[in-house]
Amino acid sequence: MVIKSEISNISNSCPECKGKTISIHEKGEIVCRQCGLVVSERILDISHSGKRAFTKQEKDRRERTGSPISILLPDMGLSTVIDKNNIKNPDLKRAAKWNSRMTWDKRNMLIATTELKRIGSNLNLPTHIKKAAIKLYIEAFKKKLLRGRSINGMVAACLYFACRERKIPRTLQEILDQTSVNAKNVRRCYRTIIRELNLKAPSTNPISLIP
């Protein structure tokens, strides 16, 4: 483990290929841009520590161990960053090329997560709603409910369900306004996830939708 205040003592070059390294704060890693080697892991940020912690709860709150892995990252934040443009070793170039060929599963999740975060941001939806929606989408994907249905339509349906379930006042039309998918498509996806995932259709209080 590396303390953030001591990062200056770490070499800026990779011990393997001598390439330049970059710091990825979201993951707490220092990674080589050329070969992808993780030079150092889990950087602790102590820059916000200044007050004493008298209880375990306070200590846990004030410790900084890097951002937790988020379900809103399509690869769960575990992928390695490689700058393919600066690779000179032919073997590493081939490895980077194969690494860049994402499977359909990963491409699907990347598209879905990007679209979900875009709509969520435009509608100012809280993070817990977006997380609930992507969990629902993952379940739908695992059940192969995407066959014959659009990714964006399923994303919109999952967001709509998450909003209704958690009493967030967002109408289907508000979500439709943020996507190019038609209402019929989204309603079809919505009915599918309720039926196939054995979910109970949440009710909405009309008063909550009044601005």
Tab-separated table of C-alpha atoms in Angstrom:
chain	number	residue	atom	x	y	z
A	1	MET	CA	0.000	0.000	0.000
A	2	VAL	CA	1.238	3.479	-0.845
A	3	ILE	CA	0.472	6.665	1.075
A	4	LYS	CA	-0.518	9.488	-1.272
A	5	SER	CA	1.809	11.952	0.424
A	6	GLU	CA	4.733	9.675	-0.473
A	7	ILE	CA	3.925	9.330	-4.168
A	8	SER	CA	6.710	11.744	-5.032
A	9	ASN	CA	9.176	9.051	-3.944
A	10	ILE	CA	7.890	6.672	-6.635
A	11	SER	CA	9.732	6.677	-9.954
A	12	ASN	CA	7.854	8.159	-12.903
A	13	SER	CA	9.176	5.413	-15.174
A	14	CYS	CA	8.087	1.791	-15.460
A	15	PRO	CA	10.563	-0.724	-13.996
A	16	GLU	CA	9.794	-3.125	-16.865
A	17	CYS	CA	9.821	-1.051	-20.069
A	18	LYS	CA	10.967	2.358	-18.735
A	19	GLY	CA	7.805	3.943	-20.126
A	20	LYS	CA	5.952	6.787	-18.414
A	21	THR	CA	3.493	6.000	-15.641
A	22	ILE	CA	0.138	7.590	-14.823
A	23	SER	CA	-1.856	7.749	-11.616
A	24	ILE	CA	-5.451	6.480	-11.747
A	25	HIS	CA	-7.056	7.953	-8.633
A	26	GLU	CA	-10.403	6.211	-9.172
A	27	LYS	CA	-8.696	2.850	-8.725
A	28	GLY	CA	-5.819	3.928	-6.500
A	29	GLU	CA	-3.219	2.646	-8.953
A	30	ILE	CA	-0.071	3.825	-10.727
A	31	VAL	CA	0.038	2.213	-14.183
A	32	CYS	CA	2.522	2.203	-17.061
A	33	ARG	CA	1.066	3.880	-20.162
A	34	GLN	CA	3.098	1.683	-22.516
A	35	CYS	CA	2.854	-1.873	-21.177
A	36	GLY	CA	0.001	-1.596	-18.676
A	37	LEU	CA	2.036	-2.802	-15.707
A	38	VAL	CA	0.455	-1.849	-12.378
A	39	VAL	CA	3.457	-0.307	-10.635
A	40	SER	CA	1.621	0.448	-7.389
A	41	GLU	CA	-1.849	-0.337	-6.057
A	42	ARG	CA	-4.390	1.222	-3.662
A	43	ILE	CA	-3.106	4.720	-2.993
A	44	LEU	CA	-4.326	6.045	0.329
A	45	ASP	CA	-5.379	9.681	0.267
A	46	ILE	CA	-4.584	11.204	3.662
A	47	SER	CA	-4.831	14.781	2.482
A	48	HIS	CA	-8.193	15.192	4.239
A	49	SER	CA	-7.034	13.790	7.545
A	50	GLY	CA	-6.645	16.502	10.110
A	51	LYS	CA	-9.035	15.795	12.914
A	52	ARG	CA	-8.678	13.102	15.504
A	53	ALA	CA	-11.063	10.169	15.389
A	54	PHE	CA	-12.364	9.128	18.792
A	55	THR	CA	-14.625	6.272	17.678
A	56	LYS	CA	-14.331	3.489	15.132
A	57	GLN	CA	-17.130	5.065	13.105
A	58	GLU	CA	-15.287	8.388	12.924
A	59	LYS	CA	-12.090	6.622	11.958
A	60	ASP	CA	-13.835	4.712	9.174
A	61	ARG	CA	-15.413	7.930	7.892
A	62	ARG	CA	-12.133	9.835	7.809
A	63	GLU	CA	-9.970	7.150	6.280
A	64	ARG	CA	-9.427	7.581	2.552
A	65	THR	CA	-8.717	4.383	0.672
A	66	GLY	CA	-9.648	5.402	-2.871
A	67	SER	CA	-13.067	5.256	-4.455
A	68	PRO	CA	-14.962	1.999	-4.039
A	69	ILE	CA	-15.624	-0.077	-7.125
A	70	SER	CA	-18.826	1.206	-8.694
A	71	ILE	CA	-21.448	-0.828	-10.490
A	72	LEU	CA	-21.832	2.172	-12.791
A	73	LEU	CA	-18.445	1.388	-14.324
A	74	PRO	CA	-19.050	-1.132	-17.122
A	75	ASP	CA	-15.903	-3.119	-16.244
A	76	MET	CA	-16.448	-2.578	-12.489
A	77	GLY	CA	-13.328	-0.398	-12.554
A	78	LEU	CA	-10.960	-3.355	-12.917
A	79	SER	CA	-9.625	-2.909	-16.449
A	80	THR	CA	-6.023	-1.951	-17.178
A	81	VAL	CA	-5.226	1.248	-19.093
A	82	ILE	CA	-2.744	0.808	-21.960
A	83	ASP	CA	-1.725	3.586	-24.323
A	84	LYS	CA	-1.543	1.605	-27.588
A	85	ASN	CA	-0.072	4.530	-29.537
A	86	ASN	CA	3.201	4.458	-27.590
A	87	ILE	CA	3.799	0.688	-27.589
A	88	LYS	CA	7.021	-0.276	-29.381
A	89	ASN	CA	7.255	-3.956	-28.427
A	90	PRO	CA	5.454	-6.007	-31.155
A	91	ASP	CA	4.325	-8.635	-28.630
A	92	LEU	CA	2.758	-5.949	-26.449
A	93	LYS	CA	1.094	-4.438	-29.519
A	94	ARG	CA	-0.539	-7.762	-30.329
A	95	ALA	CA	-1.630	-8.178	-26.704
A	96	ALA	CA	-3.114	-4.675	-26.660
A	97	LYS	CA	-4.941	-5.369	-29.927
A	98	TRP	CA	-6.544	-8.513	-28.534
A	99	ASN	CA	-7.303	-6.759	-25.264
A	100	SER	CA	-9.168	-4.043	-27.179
A	101	ARG	CA	-11.491	-6.542	-28.853
A	102	MET	CA	-14.316	-6.410	-26.394
A	103	THR	CA	-16.768	-9.266	-26.159
A	104	TRP	CA	-20.403	-8.567	-26.972
A	105	ASP	CA	-21.243	-8.774	-23.271
A	106	LYS	CA	-18.778	-5.983	-22.465
A	107	ARG	CA	-19.849	-3.843	-25.415
A	108	ASN	CA	-23.470	-4.248	-24.402
A	109	MET	CA	-22.745	-3.190	-20.825
A	110	LEU	CA	-20.623	-0.259	-21.999
A	111	ILE	CA	-23.427	1.040	-24.230
A	112	ALA	CA	-26.066	0.486	-21.545
A	113	THR	CA	-24.063	2.068	-18.733
A	114	THR	CA	-23.126	5.088	-20.840
A	115	GLU	CA	-26.748	5.647	-21.894
A	116	LEU	CA	-28.050	5.141	-18.363
A	117	LYS	CA	-25.602	7.641	-16.880
A	118	ARG	CA	-26.402	10.156	-19.628
A	119	ILE	CA	-30.160	10.001	-19.016
A	120	GLY	CA	-29.659	9.958	-15.252
A	121	SER	CA	-27.465	13.043	-15.433
A	122	ASN	CA	-29.915	14.934	-17.660
A	123	LEU	CA	-32.781	14.172	-15.269
A	124	ASN	CA	-30.684	14.805	-12.136
A	125	LEU	CA	-31.426	11.327	-10.831
A	126	PRO	CA	-29.644	10.327	-7.606
A	127	THR	CA	-26.879	7.734	-7.748
A	128	HIS	CA	-28.889	5.075	-5.921
A	129	ILE	CA	-31.526	5.198	-8.675
A	130	LYS	CA	-28.912	4.720	-11.387
A	131	LYS	CA	-27.350	1.840	-9.468
A	132	ALA	CA	-30.737	0.180	-8.996
A	133	ALA	CA	-31.477	0.564	-12.711
A	134	ILE	CA	-28.177	-0.939	-13.854
A	135	LYS	CA	-28.610	-3.873	-11.448
A	136	LEU	CA	-32.006	-4.480	-13.006
A	137	TYR	CA	-30.498	-4.224	-16.488
A	138	ILE	CA	-27.807	-6.775	-15.597
A	139	GLU	CA	-30.485	-9.186	-14.392
A	140	ALA	CA	-32.411	-8.694	-17.637
A	141	PHE	CA	-29.239	-9.275	-19.640
A	142	LYS	CA	-28.418	-12.477	-17.740
A	143	LYS	CA	-31.943	-13.746	-18.415
A	144	LYS	CA	-31.391	-13.005	-22.132
A	145	LEU	CA	-34.299	-10.566	-22.163
A	146	LEU	CA	-32.427	-8.298	-24.590
A	147	ARG	CA	-33.091	-10.631	-27.512
A	148	GLY	CA	-35.245	-8.766	-30.007
A	149	ARG	CA	-35.191	-5.633	-27.862
A	150	SER	CA	-33.059	-2.514	-28.046
A	151	ILE	CA	-30.426	-1.716	-25.420
A	152	ASN	CA	-31.658	1.864	-25.068
A	153	GLY	CA	-35.250	0.712	-24.716
A	154	MET	CA	-34.331	-1.658	-21.897
A	155	VAL	CA	-32.214	1.033	-20.202
A	156	ALA	CA	-35.149	3.464	-20.265
A	157	ALA	CA	-37.491	0.784	-18.901
A	158	CYS	CA	-35.098	-0.083	-16.059
A	159	LEU	CA	-34.709	3.580	-15.129
A	160	TYR	CA	-38.466	4.073	-15.167
A	161	PHE	CA	-38.990	1.036	-12.924
A	162	ALA	CA	-36.265	2.183	-10.491
A	163	CYS	CA	-37.848	5.642	-10.265
A	164	ARG	CA	-41.335	4.271	-9.614
A	165	GLU	CA	-40.126	1.684	-7.115
A	166	ARG	CA	-38.279	4.315	-5.084
A	167	LYS	CA	-40.961	6.995	-5.404
A	168	ILE	CA	-38.862	9.356	-7.529
A	169	PRO	CA	-41.282	11.694	-9.378
A	170	ARG	CA	-40.239	11.064	-12.971
A	171	THR	CA	-42.796	10.234	-15.654
A	172	LEU	CA	-42.217	7.869	-18.550
A	173	GLN	CA	-42.485	10.829	-20.917
A	174	GLU	CA	-39.639	12.621	-19.128
A	175	ILE	CA	-37.429	9.594	-19.684
A	176	LEU	CA	-38.602	9.223	-23.297
A	177	ASP	CA	-37.678	12.860	-23.929
A	178	GLN	CA	-34.054	11.926	-23.196
A	179	THR	CA	-33.860	9.007	-25.616
A	180	SER	CA	-34.626	8.229	-29.261
A	181	VAL	CA	-36.595	5.082	-28.398
A	182	ASN	CA	-40.364	5.204	-28.917
A	183	ALA	CA	-42.857	4.724	-26.105
A	184	LYS	CA	-44.137	1.392	-27.446
A	185	ASN	CA	-40.633	-0.090	-27.310
A	186	VAL	CA	-40.014	1.065	-23.734
A	187	ARG	CA	-43.423	-0.093	-22.490
A	188	ARG	CA	-42.766	-3.498	-24.029
A	189	CYS	CA	-39.413	-3.720	-22.238
A	190	TYR	CA	-41.032	-2.538	-18.999
A	191	ARG	CA	-43.696	-5.251	-19.126
A	192	THR	CA	-41.041	-7.839	-19.976
A	193	ILE	CA	-38.811	-7.145	-16.971
A	194	ILE	CA	-41.797	-7.177	-14.619
A	195	ARG	CA	-43.056	-10.475	-16.019
A	196	GLU	CA	-39.765	-12.323	-16.542
A	197	LEU	CA	-38.017	-11.112	-13.368
A	198	ASN	CA	-41.117	-11.690	-11.231
A	199	LEU	CA	-41.293	-8.075	-10.110
A	200	LYS	CA	-44.271	-6.302	-8.652
A	201	ALA	CA	-45.321	-3.281	-10.678
A	202	PRO	CA	-44.818	-0.288	-8.364
A	203	SER	CA	-47.655	2.172	-7.960
A	204	THR	CA	-47.241	5.921	-8.340
A	205	ASN	CA	-48.962	8.646	-6.368
A	206	PRO	CA	-50.165	11.201	-8.977
A	207	ILE	CA	-49.696	14.008	-6.444
A	208	SER	CA	-45.939	13.353	-6.379
A	209	LEU	CA	-45.776	14.164	-10.102
A	210	ILE	CA	-47.175	17.670	-9.636
A	211	PRO	CA	-44.292	20.193	-9.929
